[in-house]
XYZ file of C-alpha atoms in Angstrom:
181
model
C 30.078 8.820 16.426
C 27.803 6.439 14.495
C 26.695 9.288 12.239
C 30.316 10.078 11.411
C 31.060 6.424 10.546
C 27.908 6.256 8.434
C 28.909 9.398 6.544
C 32.412 8.041 5.895
C 31.008 4.719 4.609
C 28.538 6.557 2.377
C 31.332 8.775 1.026
C 33.477 5.733 0.170
C 30.497 4.044 -1.475
C 29.847 7.067 -3.700
C 33.547 7.391 -4.486
C 33.652 3.711 -5.504
C 30.585 4.119 -7.723
C 32.067 7.266 -9.297
C 35.405 5.571 -10.038
C 33.683 2.491 -11.471
C 31.472 4.639 -13.726
C 34.471 6.703 -14.827
C 36.443 3.535 -15.728
C 33.419 2.163 -17.623
C 33.026 5.432 -19.525
C 36.722 5.468 -20.467
C 36.479 1.848 -21.651
C 33.527 2.826 -23.855
C 35.496 5.793 -25.196
C 38.483 3.529 -25.868
C 36.273 1.224 -27.953
C 34.928 4.210 -29.911
C 38.438 5.544 -30.620
C 39.693 2.126 -31.758
C 36.561 1.632 -33.864
C 37.092 4.984 -35.617
C 40.718 4.161 -36.425
C 39.775 0.645 -37.593
C 37.277 2.194 -40.006
C 39.699 4.903 -41.212
C 42.595 2.472 -41.701
C 40.464 -0.393 -43.105
C 41.667 -2.752 -40.360
C 40.881 -6.488 -40.563
C 43.295 -8.058 -38.044
C 44.390 -6.777 -34.619
C 47.019 -8.184 -32.262
C 46.005 -8.624 -28.642
C 49.419 -7.287 -27.586
C 49.411 -3.559 -26.778
C 52.003 -1.057 -27.896
C 53.781 0.593 -24.970
C 54.186 4.382 -24.892
C 57.705 4.146 -23.409
C 58.897 1.902 -26.259
C 58.356 4.802 -28.670
C 59.995 7.490 -26.543
C 56.803 9.029 -25.172
C 57.744 9.837 -21.602
C 56.118 13.239 -21.009
C 53.873 15.955 -22.454
C 56.726 17.528 -24.409
C 57.165 14.268 -26.352
C 53.406 14.152 -27.071
C 53.495 17.734 -28.379
C 55.932 17.067 -31.186
C 56.318 19.568 -34.003
C 55.997 16.916 -36.728
C 52.311 16.173 -36.157
C 50.448 16.386 -39.447
C 47.174 18.214 -38.964
C 44.242 17.677 -41.260
C 42.795 21.170 -40.720
C 45.501 23.699 -39.802
C 49.198 24.144 -40.375
C 49.775 25.717 -36.951
C 48.892 22.576 -35.007
C 49.945 22.815 -31.372
C 48.637 20.775 -28.478
C 49.302 23.811 -26.277
C 46.093 25.286 -27.693
C 44.030 22.637 -25.886
C 45.830 22.121 -22.552
C 46.842 24.448 -19.719
C 49.961 23.918 -17.587
C 48.216 21.742 -14.971
C 46.703 19.533 -17.718
C 50.115 19.200 -19.399
C 51.598 18.037 -16.091
C 48.755 15.499 -15.698
C 49.376 14.220 -19.236
C 53.085 13.784 -18.465
C 52.176 11.829 -15.344
C 49.738 9.621 -17.279
C 52.297 8.834 -19.992
C 54.948 7.946 -17.410
C 52.697 5.706 -15.347
C 50.692 3.967 -18.077
C 50.432 0.206 -17.782
C 48.525 -1.421 -20.583
C 46.502 -4.601 -20.670
C 45.886 -6.981 -23.541
C 43.248 -5.900 -25.991
C 40.047 -7.945 -25.810
C 37.734 -9.043 -28.618
C 34.871 -6.962 -27.176
C 37.103 -3.853 -27.507
C 36.965 -4.225 -31.297
C 34.321 -3.903 -33.991
C 32.664 -7.254 -34.708
C 34.199 -7.548 -38.199
C 37.787 -7.456 -36.839
C 39.729 -10.658 -36.153
C 41.763 -10.655 -32.927
C 45.164 -12.351 -33.290
C 46.730 -13.736 -30.121
C 49.689 -15.653 -31.520
C 52.754 -14.962 -33.631
C 51.314 -13.373 -36.743
C 54.521 -13.156 -38.801
C 53.399 -16.086 -40.959
C 49.833 -14.800 -41.381
C 50.616 -12.914 -44.623
C 48.056 -10.269 -43.663
C 48.423 -6.755 -42.306
C 48.009 -6.871 -38.528
C 47.417 -3.750 -36.435
C 48.406 -3.126 -32.836
C 47.097 -0.367 -30.555
C 48.437 1.280 -27.442
C 46.220 1.944 -24.489
C 44.727 5.353 -25.320
C 45.439 8.270 -23.026
C 42.390 10.457 -22.373
C 42.452 14.016 -21.078
C 39.847 16.741 -20.887
C 41.114 19.959 -22.458
C 40.734 23.518 -21.266
C 37.830 23.899 -23.703
C 35.913 21.105 -21.917
C 36.257 18.594 -24.782
C 37.733 15.146 -24.260
C 40.959 14.339 -26.144
C 42.689 11.037 -26.822
C 46.221 10.032 -27.756
C 46.859 6.578 -29.241
C 49.647 4.712 -31.034
C 48.744 2.450 -33.945
C 51.153 0.063 -35.640
C 50.554 -1.911 -38.814
C 52.758 -4.867 -39.686
C 52.925 -7.005 -42.801
C 55.495 -9.779 -42.474
C 58.702 -7.891 -41.566
C 57.582 -4.428 -42.680
C 55.631 -1.989 -40.573
C 54.594 1.557 -39.804
C 53.701 3.132 -36.473
C 51.478 6.207 -36.266
C 50.591 8.518 -33.426
C 47.011 9.849 -33.467
C 45.523 12.816 -31.617
C 41.704 12.782 -31.452
C 39.023 15.108 -30.127
C 35.516 14.280 -28.960
C 33.145 17.066 -29.904
C 29.343 16.921 -29.874
C 29.507 13.264 -28.832
C 31.653 12.125 -31.778
C 35.352 11.373 -32.064
C 37.366 13.054 -34.800
C 41.006 12.578 -35.753
C 42.650 15.987 -35.285
C 46.225 15.041 -36.080
C 48.537 12.162 -36.927
C 52.216 11.577 -37.514
C 54.270 8.618 -38.587
C 56.775 7.894 -35.842
C 58.420 4.772 -37.196
C 58.671 2.453 -40.147
C 60.671 -0.557 -41.218
């Protein structure tokens, strides 16, 4: 009986360590994705408020796999190339259940200023990010989906990015503008 209890405790300990390491790894990947987009978009200011997937109509995999994604490499861009049916279902579940947290200064490159107040009077372009959604594809590579909004006074644009991690580096595979004002 004691052996059984010991095995169960050990199993829970390893499960806890695994989940903690997995969350730490995803946090590191989130920072890398945001850093890449900050460099590509020449970002200087970021709001600590996250964009919410639901606010932009992303409620399932079908909404993520929209035909208007602009691909930088191929015209026949389809997310179906990277995900099987089970992975698509998992992505739908992730999008539906995502709860974001405020972005933290340590999530950003050091040269970025984090804005945590009303920035309408700032007279600078301020970016906002959603919580990225990560999913391993059927090819074994890690993929990320993220929303990025840029606002200057009352004007703004929101983009949806699809990224792939290959050989240890993130690369933007596709992007589309999903809103502007």
